[in-house]
Amino acid sequence: MKVIVTGQAEAEIRAIGAHIGRDDALAAERWVIATTELCLSLRDNVERAPVVGHRRGVAIRRLVHGSYLVIYSVRGDTVRIHRVTQRRTKPERFA
């Protein structure tokens, strides 16, 4: 499996890291690394998160990561990370 992190998801990871970094630079660095590793680990188990909707016939999945959500889809042999956002965001916004 190949994992693609969209530009939007990359920007969200950086923005969340910067927000965390205002209080604790080391915690921010650890969070960014852990989140990136989590995204890349989806190549080994793409079905570990539930389907929360469909978009253009493709299942959208939501993986909980602490206070955040990783929103992704799988098509063929590619995992696409669409968003990394706060948990309180409603999943239907991604479907």
GROMACS .gro file of C-alpha atoms in nm:
model
   95
    1MET     CA    1   0.000   0.000   0.000
    2LYS     CA    2   0.105   0.354  -0.073
    3VAL     CA    3   0.008   0.639   0.163
    4ILE     CA    4  -0.054   0.988   0.026
    5VAL     CA    5  -0.098   1.276   0.269
    6THR     CA    6  -0.285   1.558   0.096
    7GLY     CA    7  -0.161   1.914   0.112
    8GLN     CA    8  -0.455   2.005   0.334
    9ALA     CA    9  -0.374   1.726   0.583
   10GLU     CA   10  -0.005   1.825   0.585
   11ALA     CA   11  -0.100   2.187   0.654
   12GLU     CA   12  -0.333   2.079   0.935
   13ILE     CA   13  -0.059   1.868   1.095
   14ARG     CA   14   0.180   2.165   1.082
   15ALA     CA   15  -0.084   2.405   1.220
   16ILE     CA   16  -0.177   2.174   1.508
   17GLY     CA   17   0.192   2.121   1.582
   18ALA     CA   18   0.247   2.497   1.588
   19HIS     CA   19  -0.048   2.540   1.823
   20ILE     CA   20   0.085   2.275   2.061
   21GLY     CA   21   0.431   2.430   2.028
   22ARG     CA   22   0.315   2.757   2.177
   23ASP     CA   23   0.312   2.582   2.514
   24ASP     CA   24   0.563   2.301   2.467
   25ALA     CA   25   0.796   2.271   2.168
   26LEU     CA   26   0.904   1.917   2.256
   27ALA     CA   27   0.543   1.798   2.290
   28ALA     CA   28   0.465   1.954   1.952
   29GLU     CA   29   0.755   1.773   1.787
   30ARG     CA   30   0.650   1.442   1.944
   31TRP     CA   31   0.289   1.495   1.832
   32VAL     CA   32   0.387   1.571   1.472
   33ILE     CA   33   0.613   1.264   1.457
   34ALA     CA   34   0.350   1.037   1.616
   35THR     CA   35   0.076   1.165   1.385
   36THR     CA   36   0.291   1.121   1.076
   37GLU     CA   37   0.385   0.768   1.184
   38LEU     CA   38   0.019   0.688   1.252
   39CYS     CA   39  -0.077   0.804   0.903
   40LEU     CA   40   0.199   0.599   0.742
   41SER     CA   41   0.106   0.292   0.949
   42LEU     CA   42  -0.232   0.278   0.776
   43ARG     CA   43  -0.057   0.103   0.487
   44ASP     CA   44  -0.044  -0.210   0.707
   45ASN     CA   45  -0.404  -0.211   0.831
   46VAL     CA   46  -0.632   0.012   0.626
   47GLU     CA   47  -0.955  -0.123   0.774
   48ARG     CA   48  -0.876  -0.053   1.140
   49ALA     CA   49  -1.097   0.257   1.148
   50PRO     CA   50  -1.473   0.262   1.087
   51VAL     CA   51  -1.640   0.391   0.773
   52VAL     CA   52  -1.820   0.718   0.852
   53GLY     CA   53  -1.958   0.797   0.509
   54HIS     CA   54  -1.900   0.779   0.136
   55ARG     CA   55  -1.787   1.034  -0.117
   56ARG     CA   56  -1.817   0.964  -0.488
   57GLY     CA   57  -1.854   0.595  -0.412
   58VAL     CA   58  -1.543   0.578  -0.192
   59ALA     CA   59  -1.566   0.488   0.178
   60ILE     CA   60  -1.439   0.760   0.413
   61ARG     CA   61  -1.282   0.634   0.736
   62ARG     CA   62  -1.217   0.813   1.065
   63LEU     CA   63  -0.927   0.712   1.290
   64VAL     CA   64  -0.918   0.859   1.642
   65HIS     CA   65  -0.577   0.992   1.749
   66GLY     CA   66  -0.607   1.140   2.098
   67SER     CA   67  -0.807   1.461   2.064
   68TYR     CA   68  -0.780   1.449   1.685
   69LEU     CA   69  -0.921   1.260   1.389
   70VAL     CA   70  -0.740   1.130   1.084
   71ILE     CA   71  -0.985   1.121   0.793
   72TYR     CA   72  -0.881   0.892   0.509
   73SER     CA   73  -0.996   0.677   0.220
   74VAL     CA   74  -0.861   0.374   0.038
   75ARG     CA   75  -0.880   0.323  -0.335
   76GLY     CA   76  -0.696   0.033  -0.492
   77ASP     CA   77  -0.352   0.016  -0.332
   78THR     CA   78  -0.350   0.380  -0.216
   79VAL     CA   79  -0.443   0.523   0.123
   80ARG     CA   80  -0.522   0.895   0.096
   81ILE     CA   81  -0.511   1.104   0.415
   82HIS     CA   82  -0.761   1.386   0.357
   83ARG     CA   83  -0.775   1.567   0.691
   84VAL     CA   84  -0.628   1.576   1.041
   85THR     CA   85  -0.863   1.773   1.261
   86GLN     CA   86  -1.003   1.808   1.610
   87ARG     CA   87  -1.235   1.532   1.730
   88ARG     CA   88  -1.525   1.769   1.778
   89THR     CA   89  -1.550   1.819   1.400
   90LYS     CA   90  -1.860   1.640   1.272
   91PRO     CA   91  -1.777   1.342   1.049
   92GLU     CA   92  -2.050   1.426   0.798
   93ARG     CA   93  -1.840   1.726   0.693
   94PHE     CA   94  -1.606   1.479   0.522
   95ALA     CA   95  -1.862   1.254   0.358
   0.00000   0.00000   0.00000
